[in-house]
Amino acid sequence: MDDTSSPAPSSATAPAPVARHERNWKDMVMSLLAIMVPVALMVGFYYFVLDGGKPVSIDISPAIASARASGAFPVLEPTGLGEDWRPTSAQFRTADGGKTLRIGYVSPAGASVLLIESTVTTETLLPAELTTSARPISSVTVDGRQWQSYSARDNETALVQLAPERTVIIVGTGEPDDLRVLADSLG
């Protein structure tokens, strides 16, 4: 018998692999669509149903309560701001040189506005918050209180009120009216 014969072919033949050149651009487009449609639906749901594009509002009352409990200065709490003013940060800290309450907002126009109340000396506080190049521009009266208007960092203006027990700064990228609205809300 001859041992050089080849094995008998099996009755089931395996399909030939698809050559790379047999795939076309339509397959690629269909694969991308299968991935991109669910991603687009999830992003749309996040932005339009869950309001994902809006800043997250926080509760500022714990920071204000901590500042009041410290007894370092009379705390001016913003009241009467509309729901379109969104508080986005709030903290009360004790550091070398004094105690500071910081509350950050996004104004109705979408600008960042920061309220700072501090017992840190003005010689230290103003350069730290407004930069060393900040200069007074004019005096402004808001709700019967005198404020000093300052130029601050790029595209920012500030209102500063100096008092013996603390310094109050309102600084932001928005219109000066945004700063005045926040200053008017302090009570």
CSV table of C-alpha atoms in Angstrom, one decimal:
chain,number,residue,atom,x,y,z
A,1,MET,CA,0.0,0.0,0.0
A,2,ASP,CA,1.1,3.5,-0.8
A,3,ASP,CA,1.6,5.8,2.3
A,4,THR,CA,2.1,8.9,0.3
A,5,SER,CA,-1.6,9.3,-0.4
A,6,SER,CA,-3.4,12.4,1.0
A,7,PRO,CA,-6.1,12.2,3.5
A,8,ALA,CA,-9.6,12.0,2.2
A,9,PRO,CA,-11.4,15.3,2.0
A,10,SER,CA,-14.0,15.9,4.7
A,11,SER,CA,-17.6,16.3,3.8
A,12,ALA,CA,-17.9,19.8,5.5
A,13,THR,CA,-15.7,22.5,4.0
A,14,ALA,CA,-14.7,25.5,6.0
A,15,PRO,CA,-15.8,28.9,4.5
A,16,ALA,CA,-12.9,30.8,3.0
A,17,PRO,CA,-11.9,33.8,5.1
A,18,VAL,CA,-13.0,37.2,3.6
A,19,ALA,CA,-10.2,39.0,2.1
A,20,ARG,CA,-9.4,42.5,3.3
A,21,HIS,CA,-10.0,43.9,-0.1
A,22,GLU,CA,-13.6,42.5,-0.2
A,23,ARG,CA,-14.7,44.9,2.7
A,24,ASN,CA,-15.9,48.2,1.4
A,25,TRP,CA,-16.4,51.7,2.8
A,26,LYS,CA,-20.1,51.0,3.5
A,27,ASP,CA,-19.2,48.5,6.1
A,28,MET,CA,-17.0,51.1,7.8
A,29,VAL,CA,-19.8,53.7,7.8
A,30,MET,CA,-22.3,51.2,9.2
A,31,SER,CA,-19.9,50.3,12.0
A,32,LEU,CA,-19.4,54.0,12.9
A,33,LEU,CA,-23.1,54.6,12.9
A,34,ALA,CA,-23.6,51.7,15.2
A,35,ILE,CA,-21.3,53.3,17.7
A,36,MET,CA,-22.1,57.0,17.2
A,37,VAL,CA,-25.9,56.9,17.4
A,38,PRO,CA,-26.1,55.6,21.0
A,39,VAL,CA,-23.3,58.0,22.0
A,40,ALA,CA,-25.3,60.9,20.5
A,41,LEU,CA,-28.5,59.8,22.2
A,42,MET,CA,-26.7,59.7,25.6
A,43,VAL,CA,-25.2,63.1,25.2
A,44,GLY,CA,-28.5,64.6,24.1
A,45,PHE,CA,-30.3,63.0,27.1
A,46,TYR,CA,-27.6,64.4,29.4
A,47,TYR,CA,-27.8,68.0,28.1
A,48,PHE,CA,-31.5,68.3,27.3
A,49,VAL,CA,-33.2,66.1,29.9
A,50,LEU,CA,-30.8,66.3,32.8
A,51,ASP,CA,-29.7,70.0,32.2
A,52,GLY,CA,-26.1,68.8,31.9
A,53,GLY,CA,-25.0,72.1,30.5
A,54,LYS,CA,-26.0,74.1,33.5
A,55,PRO,CA,-23.7,74.6,36.5
A,56,VAL,CA,-24.4,72.5,39.5
A,57,SER,CA,-26.0,74.5,42.3
A,58,ILE,CA,-24.8,73.9,45.9
A,59,ASP,CA,-26.1,74.8,49.3
A,60,ILE,CA,-24.2,77.7,50.7
A,61,SER,CA,-25.7,77.6,54.2
A,62,PRO,CA,-23.1,75.3,55.9
A,63,ALA,CA,-20.3,77.7,54.9
A,64,ILE,CA,-22.3,80.7,56.1
A,65,ALA,CA,-23.2,78.9,59.4
A,66,SER,CA,-19.5,78.2,60.0
A,67,ALA,CA,-18.5,81.8,59.4
A,68,ARG,CA,-21.2,83.0,61.8
A,69,ALA,CA,-20.2,80.4,64.4
A,70,SER,CA,-16.6,81.6,64.3
A,71,GLY,CA,-17.7,85.1,65.4
A,72,ALA,CA,-14.8,86.6,63.5
A,73,PHE,CA,-16.9,89.2,61.6
A,74,PRO,CA,-20.6,90.0,60.9
A,75,VAL,CA,-21.5,87.8,57.9
A,76,LEU,CA,-23.3,89.5,55.0
A,77,GLU,CA,-25.5,86.8,53.5
A,78,PRO,CA,-26.9,87.2,50.0
A,79,THR,CA,-30.7,87.2,50.0
A,80,GLY,CA,-33.3,87.8,47.4
A,81,LEU,CA,-31.2,86.7,44.4
A,82,GLY,CA,-33.3,85.0,41.7
A,83,GLU,CA,-33.2,81.3,40.9
A,84,ASP,CA,-31.1,82.2,37.9
A,85,TRP,CA,-28.2,83.1,40.2
A,86,ARG,CA,-26.5,79.7,40.8
A,87,PRO,CA,-24.2,79.2,43.8
A,88,THR,CA,-21.4,76.9,42.6
A,89,SER,CA,-18.9,77.0,45.5
A,90,ALA,CA,-18.9,78.0,49.2
A,91,GLN,CA,-16.2,77.7,51.8
A,92,PHE,CA,-15.1,79.2,55.1
A,93,ARG,CA,-11.5,78.9,56.0
A,94,THR,CA,-9.3,79.9,58.9
A,95,ALA,CA,-5.7,80.6,57.8
A,96,ASP,CA,-2.7,82.5,59.1
A,97,GLY,CA,-3.7,86.1,59.1
A,98,GLY,CA,-7.5,85.7,59.3
A,99,LYS,CA,-10.7,84.0,58.4
A,100,THR,CA,-12.3,84.1,55.0
A,101,LEU,CA,-15.7,83.2,53.6
A,102,ARG,CA,-15.9,82.7,49.8
A,103,ILE,CA,-19.1,82.1,47.8
A,104,GLY,CA,-19.0,81.6,44.0
A,105,TYR,CA,-21.9,82.2,41.7
A,106,VAL,CA,-22.8,82.0,38.1
A,107,SER,CA,-24.9,85.0,37.2
A,108,PRO,CA,-28.0,84.9,34.9
A,109,ALA,CA,-25.7,86.0,32.0
A,110,GLY,CA,-23.4,83.1,32.7
A,111,ALA,CA,-20.6,85.1,34.2
A,112,SER,CA,-18.5,84.0,37.3
A,113,VAL,CA,-19.0,86.3,40.3
A,114,LEU,CA,-17.2,85.7,43.7
A,115,LEU,CA,-18.2,87.1,47.1
A,116,ILE,CA,-15.3,87.2,49.6
A,117,GLU,CA,-15.6,88.3,53.2
A,118,SER,CA,-12.4,88.2,55.2
A,119,THR,CA,-10.6,89.4,58.3
A,120,VAL,CA,-7.2,89.1,56.4
A,121,THR,CA,-5.5,92.5,56.3
A,122,THR,CA,-6.4,94.5,53.1
A,123,GLU,CA,-2.6,94.8,52.3
A,124,THR,CA,-2.6,91.0,52.0
A,125,LEU,CA,-6.1,90.3,50.8
A,126,LEU,CA,-6.4,92.8,47.9
A,127,PRO,CA,-3.3,91.7,46.0
A,128,ALA,CA,-4.1,88.1,46.6
A,129,GLU,CA,-7.6,88.3,45.2
A,130,LEU,CA,-7.3,91.1,42.7
A,131,THR,CA,-3.6,91.0,41.8
A,132,THR,CA,-0.9,93.5,42.6
A,133,SER,CA,-1.8,95.6,39.6
A,134,ALA,CA,-5.4,96.2,40.7
A,135,ARG,CA,-6.2,99.8,41.0
A,136,PRO,CA,-9.2,101.7,42.3
A,137,ILE,CA,-11.4,103.2,39.6
A,138,SER,CA,-14.2,105.0,41.3
A,139,SER,CA,-16.6,105.1,44.2
A,140,VAL,CA,-20.0,103.4,43.9
A,141,THR,CA,-23.0,103.5,46.2
A,142,VAL,CA,-25.1,100.4,46.3
A,143,ASP,CA,-28.1,100.2,48.7
A,144,GLY,CA,-26.8,103.1,50.7
A,145,ARG,CA,-23.3,101.5,51.2
A,146,GLN,CA,-20.1,102.9,49.7
A,147,TRP,CA,-18.0,100.6,47.6
A,148,GLN,CA,-14.8,101.1,45.7
A,149,SER,CA,-14.7,99.9,42.1
A,150,TYR,CA,-11.4,98.2,41.1
A,151,SER,CA,-9.9,96.9,38.0
A,152,ALA,CA,-8.8,93.3,38.7
A,153,ARG,CA,-7.5,90.4,36.6
A,154,ASP,CA,-8.0,90.4,32.9
A,155,ASN,CA,-11.7,90.9,32.1
A,156,GLU,CA,-12.6,91.2,35.7
A,157,THR,CA,-13.9,94.1,37.8
A,158,ALA,CA,-14.4,94.2,41.6
A,159,LEU,CA,-16.3,96.1,44.2
A,160,VAL,CA,-14.5,96.4,47.5
A,161,GLN,CA,-15.9,97.6,50.9
A,162,LEU,CA,-13.5,98.2,53.7
A,163,ALA,CA,-14.8,98.0,57.3
A,164,PRO,CA,-12.9,97.8,60.6
A,165,GLU,CA,-14.1,94.2,61.3
A,166,ARG,CA,-13.7,92.8,57.7
A,167,THR,CA,-13.2,93.5,54.0
A,168,VAL,CA,-15.9,92.5,51.5
A,169,ILE,CA,-14.9,91.9,47.8
A,170,ILE,CA,-17.2,91.1,45.0
A,171,VAL,CA,-15.2,90.2,41.9
A,172,GLY,CA,-16.2,88.8,38.6
A,173,THR,CA,-16.1,88.5,34.8
A,174,GLY,CA,-19.6,89.8,34.3
A,175,GLU,CA,-21.1,93.1,33.7
A,176,PRO,CA,-20.8,95.7,36.5
A,177,ASP,CA,-24.5,95.4,37.0
A,178,ASP,CA,-24.0,91.7,38.1
A,179,LEU,CA,-21.6,92.9,40.8
A,180,ARG,CA,-24.1,95.6,41.9
A,181,VAL,CA,-27.0,93.0,42.1
A,182,LEU,CA,-24.9,90.8,44.4
A,183,ALA,CA,-23.8,93.8,46.5
A,184,ASP,CA,-27.5,94.9,46.8
A,185,SER,CA,-28.5,91.4,48.0
A,186,LEU,CA,-26.1,91.5,51.0
A,187,GLY,CA,-27.9,91.9,54.2
